[in-house]
Amino acid sequence: MIRVKTEHLGKDVDIVAYAEDIERINQGIDARSLPGNDYLGWAKYPENYDKEEFERILKAADYIRNEVDTLVVAGIGGSYLGARAAIEGINGLYGDNKVEIIFFGHTMSGKHAKQILRKLEGKRFAINVISKSGTTTETAVAFRLLRDLLEKNVGKEEARKLIFATTDKEKGALLGLCKKYGYERFVLPGDIGGRYSVFTAVGLLPLAVAGIDIRAFMDGAKNAMLAYDSDEINEAYKYAILRHVLYKDYGYSVEMLVNYGLHLVQLGEWWKQLFGESEGKEKTGLLPDSAVFTTDLHSLGQFIQEGSPVLFETVILEKDPEEDVLVPHDEDDLDGLNYLEGKGLNYVNSTAAEATLDAHSITGGVPNILIEIDRFDAFGMGELMYFFMRACAAACYLNEINPFNQPGVEVYKKNMFHRLGKPGY
Amino acid sequence: MIRVKTEHLGKDVDIVAYAEDIERINQGIDARSLPGNDYLGWAKYPENYDKEEFERILKAADYIRNEVDTLVVAGIGGSYLGARAAIEGINGLYGDNKVEIIFFGHTMSGKHAKQILRKLEGKRFAINVISKSGTTTETAVAFRLLRDLLEKNVGKEEARKLIFATTDKEKGALLGLCKKYGYERFVLPGDIGGRYSVFTAVGLLPLAVAGIDIRAFMDGAKNAMLAYDSDEINEAYKYAILRHVLYKDYGYSVEMLVNYGLHLVQLGEWWKQLFGESEGKEKTGLLPDSAVFTTDLHSLGQFIQEGSPVLFETVILEKDPEEDVLVPHDEDDLDGLNYLEGKGLNYVNSTAAEATLDAHSITGGVPNILIEIDRFDAFGMGELMYFFMRACAAACYLNEINPFNQPGVEVYKKNMFHRLGKPGY
């Protein structure tokens, strides 16, 4: 269960004033009657997903886990951020993973590519290439390189069995490659955009290969769907309203998502795409930013506390973390830490969080929205990601913005294709 | 050599108008006559550093590289960001490193701590604990845990030889621990603050253990010092003026540092601390943000191109990257990439950068400052980091802000110590 708390907001917000807007928006999402309605497949997906494909995903993941120790996921934007965020958030950064997941195909640095290819030299590995079209430059280049190497390493026939594609059901270059070479394929549904795709095969196959219980992940999403697909001001819509009012009425320019663990850095990156790409249109929208405390309190903390008052914070707190370490006793106590002896690090962490909420909101005057979740496990992560997707759609509609297009992304691409001499540009 | 270019700025800036300010500021830095003058040790450090200690750092690094395969660096804020940024930027993320460097001691997540301790279970590893005082909570807790584990793994006597401390020369709890247990120690000079410390032992020991040529790194810094410690408007001061004018005269709130490779994500994090903690005071300053393209063009790109006009970009381009990979031929060309056949990824990357500079600055109206460096090797990284430090000091003085204190960081700490029941709070 997710709770949105306002005791550190420090601003008056008349949430109930938005009751009619929310009713209209929620009904509009369900009736697919709002702008961007062609891309609302994610809204009921936790219930409507293809159960047969889900079983195939589990089977493919088992196969990969038994056959290789490395899976390379080639995708960019929505085709990797969700999976990476969920895997790191749930498994942690130094977990004892059976299969190493390498995300490759989202930048063009020669150095980075060379190092990854060198690491995979001579190795038997699996590939999950994720692209709606199959022609996205970064991903397509990475897939060419990876496929060539894998074929060199294990032979063409064997390579075919180690390549898995997630792509459009009916069209596109990657679908053509699948048909020609017989790669097993999964569907990126036509009515779900990249940044809303973590509950499709885009997210599920990498998660399952990482050993995550994807049934629990989908259960979390469904739980959130049942809670937040309602005409009332539920927690997701409450969050949408709070940030809307801080933007429109109080003039804040930046929303900073704060987490309390390094394994949640990528959750911030996923969230930044979700909100930035959905909302940042028509010269409007909150700039999404992210930080991880306590480390960034020794970096951005000074600015948040005393710098330009341009931002508010949205802080995610995990109430019941799974694992803990206790502060050990030290006879000499030269570091003066014995007052924490026997206390858990999670206790210190949550105390730091409470202290920071006060420091920033009361002393610093920075509004803080608090989002409490039970645990960053598969269920909790599924719940939280759906919560944000639902909130994001509502937030955009409150700003009268279509949450599901991204016209601005094409500008640099057209410039680039022209300069690179791509046929047709 | 670093070049600051303004052809994608899209705004009129009268740089020469700042000639007198810059002269006064540069003379003030050299004469130590400006606010914060107790912390100007970094300014001449690339020349004045302790040569004897430098040799000891090299010797210690050799010892560590010969004895273990893992070094855990325990530090927070300026005591880890610079080293991590330089190591990742120079070595890349998947380089073939002899020693794995793990940064630990900058968050309090129990899950993260547990995983790292589990990974180190039974292992012979080295520790570099970095703290001016030795009582910073995150780092001191991590050091207790690491020392306990190492002593369990290899015995107390052997552990002493594998622990290296970087701390104050004359005082503090960590110095006391060094004296009591005989750890080899290096100096965090009293007149250099954490975020300006990458050229001291704070950065140098981890870099040397990572196999980086720290002589070249210091040569780069010295080269930059000779170029940017001048009363004229050199490249560093030009950058400081440009961002100052975009802030003061054009009203931008956010500066986004853009790099073109995942191995440079941490350079963005270091830069965010440097500028955010130096400048974010008295309700003023540019919020520092960062991104890595091309990947974030599929995430934040939409917002930058068409969202609220609150930010400008500072883009770092590497003119002569060391390694490259060529796009291979494909007979079928189903992905339509043969037009790039035989081209290097770095060529595609730099073409994407040019296309994006145009897309953002011309079509999007977002000012872009361009910083060109030759190469992200040890020399180039040293040069760039000093460039930013010099520019940051000048930028703060242009805003009439002391660049070297961080009064706001104490607020959350005091709250936290009170809640945790620390004696004296």
CSV table of C-alpha atoms in Angstrom, one decimal, chain B residues 15-324:
chain,number,residue,atom,x,y,z
B,15,ILE,CA,32.1,38.8,-22.1
B,16,VAL,CA,34.6,41.7,-22.2
B,17,ALA,CA,32.4,43.7,-19.8
B,18,TYR,CA,33.6,41.3,-17.1
B,19,ALA,CA,37.3,42.0,-17.6
B,20,GLU,CA,37.7,44.1,-14.5
B,21,ASP,CA,35.7,41.6,-12.3
B,22,ILE,CA,37.8,38.7,-13.5
B,23,GLU,CA,41.1,40.6,-12.9
B,24,ARG,CA,40.0,41.4,-9.4
B,25,ILE,CA,38.8,37.9,-8.7
B,26,ASN,CA,41.9,36.2,-10.1
B,27,GLN,CA,44.2,38.5,-8.1
B,28,GLY,CA,42.0,37.9,-5.0
B,29,ILE,CA,42.3,34.1,-5.4
B,30,ASP,CA,46.1,34.3,-5.7
B,31,ALA,CA,46.4,36.8,-2.9
B,32,ARG,CA,44.0,34.8,-0.7
B,33,SER,CA,42.1,38.0,0.0
B,34,LEU,CA,38.5,36.9,-0.8
B,35,PRO,CA,35.9,35.3,1.4
B,36,GLY,CA,36.8,31.7,2.1
B,37,ASN,CA,40.5,32.3,1.6
B,38,ASP,CA,41.4,29.7,4.2
B,39,TYR,CA,40.3,27.1,1.6
B,40,LEU,CA,42.3,28.1,-1.4
B,41,GLY,CA,44.9,25.4,-1.1
B,42,TRP,CA,43.7,23.7,-4.3
B,43,ALA,CA,44.5,26.7,-6.4
B,44,LYS,CA,48.3,26.1,-6.5
B,45,TYR,CA,48.2,22.5,-5.5
B,46,PRO,CA,49.1,20.9,-8.9
B,47,GLU,CA,52.5,22.7,-8.4
B,48,ASN,CA,52.8,22.7,-4.6
B,49,TYR,CA,51.7,19.2,-3.7
B,50,ASP,CA,53.8,17.1,-1.4
B,51,LYS,CA,56.2,15.2,-3.7
B,52,GLU,CA,57.3,12.9,-1.0
B,53,GLU,CA,53.7,11.9,-0.2
B,54,PHE,CA,53.1,11.4,-3.9
B,55,GLU,CA,55.8,8.8,-4.0
B,56,ARG,CA,54.3,7.1,-1.0
B,57,ILE,CA,50.9,7.0,-2.8
B,58,LEU,CA,52.5,5.3,-5.8
B,59,LYS,CA,54.2,2.8,-3.5
B,60,ALA,CA,51.0,2.1,-1.5
B,61,ALA,CA,49.0,1.7,-4.8
B,62,ASP,CA,51.6,-0.8,-6.0
B,63,TYR,CA,51.4,-2.7,-2.8
B,64,ILE,CA,47.6,-2.9,-3.0
B,65,ARG,CA,47.6,-3.9,-6.6
B,66,ASN,CA,50.0,-6.7,-5.8
B,67,GLU,CA,48.3,-7.9,-2.7
B,68,VAL,CA,44.5,-7.8,-3.3
B,69,ASP,CA,42.0,-7.7,-6.1
B,70,THR,CA,39.5,-5.4,-4.3
B,71,LEU,CA,39.9,-2.0,-2.8
B,72,VAL,CA,37.0,-0.5,-0.8
B,73,VAL,CA,37.0,3.2,-0.7
B,74,ALA,CA,35.0,4.6,2.3
B,75,GLY,CA,34.1,8.2,1.9
B,76,ILE,CA,31.2,10.5,1.2
B,77,GLY,CA,30.7,13.7,-0.8
B,78,GLY,CA,34.0,15.1,-1.9
B,79,SER,CA,35.8,12.1,-0.3
B,80,TYR,CA,34.5,9.8,-3.1
B,81,LEU,CA,32.9,11.7,-6.0
B,82,GLY,CA,36.1,13.0,-7.6
B,83,ALA,CA,37.9,9.7,-7.5
B,84,ARG,CA,34.9,7.8,-8.8
B,85,ALA,CA,34.3,10.3,-11.6
B,86,ALA,CA,37.9,10.2,-12.7
B,87,ILE,CA,38.3,6.4,-12.5
B,88,GLU,CA,35.1,5.7,-14.5
B,89,GLY,CA,35.7,8.5,-17.0
B,90,ILE,CA,39.3,7.4,-17.7
B,91,ASN,CA,39.0,3.6,-17.4
B,92,GLY,CA,35.4,3.2,-18.6
B,93,LEU,CA,32.7,1.0,-17.0
B,94,TYR,CA,33.8,-2.4,-18.4
B,95,GLY,CA,37.5,-2.0,-18.5
B,96,ASP,CA,39.8,-4.8,-17.7
B,97,ASN,CA,40.8,-3.6,-14.3
B,98,LYS,CA,43.3,-5.5,-12.2
B,99,VAL,CA,41.7,-4.3,-8.9
B,100,GLU,CA,38.0,-3.7,-8.4
B,101,ILE,CA,37.2,-0.5,-6.6
B,102,ILE,CA,34.1,-0.5,-4.5
B,103,PHE,CA,32.8,2.8,-3.1
B,104,PHE,CA,31.1,2.3,0.2
B,105,GLY,CA,30.3,4.5,3.1
B,106,HIS,CA,28.1,7.2,1.5
B,107,THR,CA,24.6,5.9,2.2
B,108,MET,CA,23.0,4.1,5.1
B,109,SER,CA,20.8,1.5,3.3
B,110,GLY,CA,20.9,-1.8,5.2
B,111,LYS,CA,20.3,-3.8,2.0
B,112,HIS,CA,23.3,-2.2,0.2
B,113,ALA,CA,25.6,-2.6,3.2
B,114,LYS,CA,24.6,-6.3,3.6
B,115,GLN,CA,25.3,-7.1,0.0
B,116,ILE,CA,28.7,-5.5,0.0
B,117,LEU,CA,29.7,-7.2,3.3
B,118,ARG,CA,28.5,-10.5,1.9
B,119,LYS,CA,30.6,-10.0,-1.3
B,120,LEU,CA,33.7,-9.3,0.9
B,121,GLU,CA,33.0,-12.3,3.2
B,122,GLY,CA,36.2,-14.4,3.7
B,123,LYS,CA,38.1,-12.2,1.3
B,124,ARG,CA,41.4,-10.5,1.6
B,125,PHE,CA,40.8,-6.9,0.5
B,126,ALA,CA,42.2,-3.4,1.1
B,127,ILE,CA,40.5,-0.4,2.6
B,128,ASN,CA,41.0,3.3,2.0
B,129,VAL,CA,39.0,5.3,4.5
B,130,ILE,CA,38.8,9.0,3.7
B,131,SER,CA,37.5,11.5,6.2
B,132,LYS,CA,38.8,14.7,7.5
B,133,SER,CA,37.3,14.2,11.0
B,134,GLY,CA,36.8,10.5,11.1
B,135,THR,CA,33.3,11.0,12.7
B,136,THR,CA,31.2,11.5,9.6
B,137,THR,CA,28.4,9.0,10.3
B,138,GLU,CA,28.1,7.2,7.0
B,139,THR,CA,31.8,6.7,6.5
B,140,ALA,CA,32.6,5.9,10.1
B,141,VAL,CA,29.9,3.3,10.3
B,142,ALA,CA,31.1,1.7,7.0
B,143,PHE,CA,34.7,1.7,8.3
B,144,ARG,CA,33.7,0.0,11.5
B,145,LEU,CA,32.0,-2.7,9.5
B,146,LEU,CA,34.8,-3.1,7.0
B,147,ARG,CA,37.5,-3.2,9.6
B,148,ASP,CA,35.7,-5.8,11.7
B,149,LEU,CA,35.2,-7.9,8.6
B,150,LEU,CA,38.7,-7.6,7.4
B,151,GLU,CA,40.1,-8.5,10.8
B,152,LYS,CA,37.9,-11.5,10.8
B,153,ASN,CA,39.0,-12.5,7.4
B,154,VAL,CA,42.8,-12.0,7.7
B,155,GLY,CA,43.5,-11.3,11.3
B,156,LYS,CA,44.2,-8.1,13.1
B,157,GLU,CA,47.9,-7.9,12.3
B,158,GLU,CA,47.4,-8.4,8.6
B,159,ALA,CA,44.4,-6.1,8.5
B,160,ARG,CA,46.6,-3.2,9.7
B,161,LYS,CA,48.7,-3.5,6.6
B,162,LEU,CA,45.7,-3.4,4.3
B,163,ILE,CA,44.1,-0.3,5.8
B,164,PHE,CA,45.1,3.1,4.4
B,165,ALA,CA,43.6,6.4,5.8
B,166,THR,CA,43.4,9.8,4.2
B,167,THR,CA,42.6,12.3,6.9
B,168,ASP,CA,43.6,15.6,8.5
B,169,LYS,CA,47.3,16.1,9.3
B,170,GLU,CA,47.0,17.1,12.9
B,171,LYS,CA,43.6,16.3,14.4
B,172,GLY,CA,40.5,14.2,14.4
B,173,ALA,CA,39.2,10.7,15.3
B,174,LEU,CA,40.6,9.0,12.2
B,175,LEU,CA,44.1,10.4,12.9
B,176,GLY,CA,43.7,8.9,16.4
B,177,LEU,CA,42.8,5.5,14.9
B,178,CYS,CA,45.8,5.7,12.6
B,179,LYS,CA,48.2,6.4,15.4
B,180,LYS,CA,46.8,3.7,17.6
B,181,TYR,CA,46.7,1.0,15.0
B,182,GLY,CA,49.6,2.1,12.8
B,183,TYR,CA,47.6,2.5,9.5
B,184,GLU,CA,49.5,4.2,6.8
B,185,ARG,CA,48.1,7.6,6.4
B,186,PHE,CA,47.9,10.3,3.8
B,187,VAL,CA,46.9,13.9,4.2
B,188,LEU,CA,43.7,15.8,3.3
B,189,PRO,CA,45.2,19.3,3.6
B,190,GLY,CA,43.5,21.6,6.0
B,191,ASP,CA,43.1,24.4,3.4
B,192,ILE,CA,41.4,22.2,0.8
B,193,GLY,CA,37.7,21.4,1.1
B,194,GLY,CA,36.2,18.0,0.1
B,195,ARG,CA,34.8,19.0,-3.3
B,196,TYR,CA,38.2,20.6,-4.3
B,197,SER,CA,40.2,17.6,-3.1
B,198,VAL,CA,40.5,15.3,-6.1
B,199,PHE,CA,44.2,16.2,-6.7
B,200,THR,CA,45.2,15.3,-3.1
B,201,ALA,CA,45.6,11.8,-1.8
B,202,VAL,CA,41.8,11.7,-1.6
B,203,GLY,CA,41.7,11.2,-5.3
B,204,LEU,CA,45.2,10.1,-6.1
B,205,LEU,CA,45.4,6.8,-4.1
B,206,PRO,CA,42.1,5.3,-5.5
B,207,LEU,CA,43.2,6.5,-9.0
B,208,ALA,CA,46.6,4.9,-8.7
B,209,VAL,CA,45.1,1.7,-7.5
B,210,ALA,CA,42.8,1.7,-10.5
B,211,GLY,CA,45.9,1.7,-12.6
B,212,ILE,CA,45.6,5.3,-13.7
B,213,ASP,CA,48.8,7.3,-14.5
B,214,ILE,CA,48.5,9.9,-11.7
B,215,ARG,CA,51.6,11.8,-12.9
B,216,ALA,CA,49.7,12.5,-16.1
B,217,PHE,CA,46.6,13.4,-14.1
B,218,MET,CA,48.6,16.0,-12.1
B,219,ASP,CA,50.3,17.2,-15.3
B,220,GLY,CA,46.9,17.9,-16.7
B,221,ALA,CA,45.9,19.8,-13.6
B,222,LYS,CA,49.1,21.8,-13.7
B,223,ASN,CA,48.6,22.6,-17.4
B,224,ALA,CA,45.2,23.9,-16.5
B,225,MET,CA,46.5,25.9,-13.6
B,226,LEU,CA,49.1,27.6,-15.8
B,227,ALA,CA,46.4,28.4,-18.3
B,228,TYR,CA,43.6,29.5,-16.0
B,229,ASP,CA,45.4,31.2,-13.2
B,230,SER,CA,45.6,34.5,-15.2
B,231,ASP,CA,44.1,37.9,-14.8
B,232,GLU,CA,42.7,37.8,-18.3
B,233,ILE,CA,39.4,36.2,-19.4
B,234,ASN,CA,40.8,32.7,-20.1
B,235,GLU,CA,38.6,29.7,-21.1
B,236,ALA,CA,37.7,28.8,-17.5
B,237,TYR,CA,36.6,32.4,-16.7
B,238,LYS,CA,34.8,32.6,-20.0
B,239,TYR,CA,32.7,29.7,-19.0
B,240,ALA,CA,32.1,31.3,-15.6
B,241,ILE,CA,30.9,34.5,-17.2
B,242,LEU,CA,28.6,32.8,-19.7
B,243,ARG,CA,26.8,30.8,-17.1
B,244,HIS,CA,26.6,33.9,-14.8
B,245,VAL,CA,25.0,36.0,-17.6
B,246,LEU,CA,22.5,33.2,-18.5
B,247,TYR,CA,21.6,33.1,-14.8
B,248,LYS,CA,21.5,36.8,-13.9
B,249,ASP,CA,20.5,38.5,-17.1
B,250,TYR,CA,18.5,35.8,-18.9
B,251,GLY,CA,16.9,34.3,-15.8
B,252,TYR,CA,17.7,30.6,-16.3
B,253,SER,CA,17.4,28.5,-13.2
B,254,VAL,CA,19.1,25.2,-14.1
B,255,GLU,CA,22.4,24.3,-15.8
B,256,MET,CA,22.4,20.8,-17.3
B,257,LEU,CA,25.8,19.3,-17.8
B,258,VAL,CA,25.7,16.9,-20.8
B,259,ASN,CA,28.2,14.2,-21.6
B,260,TYR,CA,28.2,11.6,-24.4
B,261,GLY,CA,29.0,8.4,-22.6
B,262,LEU,CA,27.8,6.3,-19.7
B,263,HIS,CA,31.3,6.3,-18.2
B,264,LEU,CA,30.9,10.0,-17.7
B,265,VAL,CA,27.7,9.9,-15.5
B,266,GLN,CA,29.8,10.2,-12.4
B,267,LEU,CA,31.7,13.2,-13.8
B,268,GLY,CA,28.2,14.9,-13.8
B,269,GLU,CA,27.7,13.9,-10.2
B,270,TRP,CA,31.1,15.3,-9.2
B,271,TRP,CA,30.4,18.5,-11.1
B,272,LYS,CA,26.9,18.8,-9.4
B,273,GLN,CA,28.5,18.7,-6.0
B,274,LEU,CA,31.3,21.2,-7.0
B,275,PHE,CA,28.8,23.8,-8.3
B,276,GLY,CA,25.8,23.1,-6.2
B,277,GLU,CA,27.6,23.1,-2.9
B,278,SER,CA,29.8,26.1,-3.8
B,279,GLU,CA,27.1,28.3,-5.3
B,280,GLY,CA,23.8,27.3,-3.7
B,281,LYS,CA,23.6,29.8,-0.9
B,282,GLU,CA,21.7,32.8,0.3
B,283,LYS,CA,18.7,31.7,-1.9
B,284,THR,CA,20.7,32.1,-5.0
B,285,GLY,CA,22.6,30.0,-7.6
B,286,LEU,CA,22.0,27.8,-10.6
B,287,LEU,CA,20.6,24.3,-9.8
B,288,PRO,CA,23.1,21.9,-11.3
B,289,ASP,CA,21.7,19.0,-13.2
B,290,SER,CA,23.3,16.4,-15.5
B,291,ALA,CA,22.5,14.1,-18.4
B,292,VAL,CA,24.1,11.6,-20.7
B,293,PHE,CA,23.3,11.5,-24.3
B,294,THR,CA,22.3,10.0,-26.6
B,295,THR,CA,20.4,7.8,-24.0
B,296,ASP,CA,18.8,10.7,-22.2
B,297,LEU,CA,17.6,12.2,-25.5
B,298,HIS,CA,15.1,9.3,-25.3
B,299,SER,CA,14.2,10.4,-21.8
B,300,LEU,CA,14.8,14.1,-20.9
B,301,GLY,CA,15.2,15.1,-24.6
B,302,GLN,CA,11.5,15.9,-25.0
B,303,PHE,CA,11.6,18.2,-22.0
B,304,ILE,CA,14.7,20.0,-23.1
B,305,GLN,CA,13.4,20.4,-26.6
B,306,GLU,CA,9.9,21.5,-25.8
B,307,GLY,CA,9.3,21.8,-22.1
B,308,SER,CA,9.5,24.7,-19.7
B,309,PRO,CA,12.4,27.0,-20.7
B,310,VAL,CA,14.1,26.9,-17.4
B,311,LEU,CA,17.4,25.3,-18.3
B,312,PHE,CA,20.5,25.8,-20.4
B,313,GLU,CA,23.0,23.1,-21.4
B,314,THR,CA,26.7,22.9,-21.0
B,315,VAL,CA,27.9,20.2,-23.3
B,316,ILE,CA,31.3,18.4,-23.1
B,317,LEU,CA,32.6,17.0,-26.3
B,318,GLU,CA,35.7,14.8,-26.6
B,319,LYS,CA,37.4,15.5,-29.9
B,320,ASP,CA,39.7,12.5,-30.1
B,321,PRO,CA,38.4,9.5,-28.2
B,322,GLU,CA,40.9,6.7,-27.7
B,323,GLU,CA,38.9,3.6,-28.8
B,324,ASP,CA,36.3,3.0,-31.5
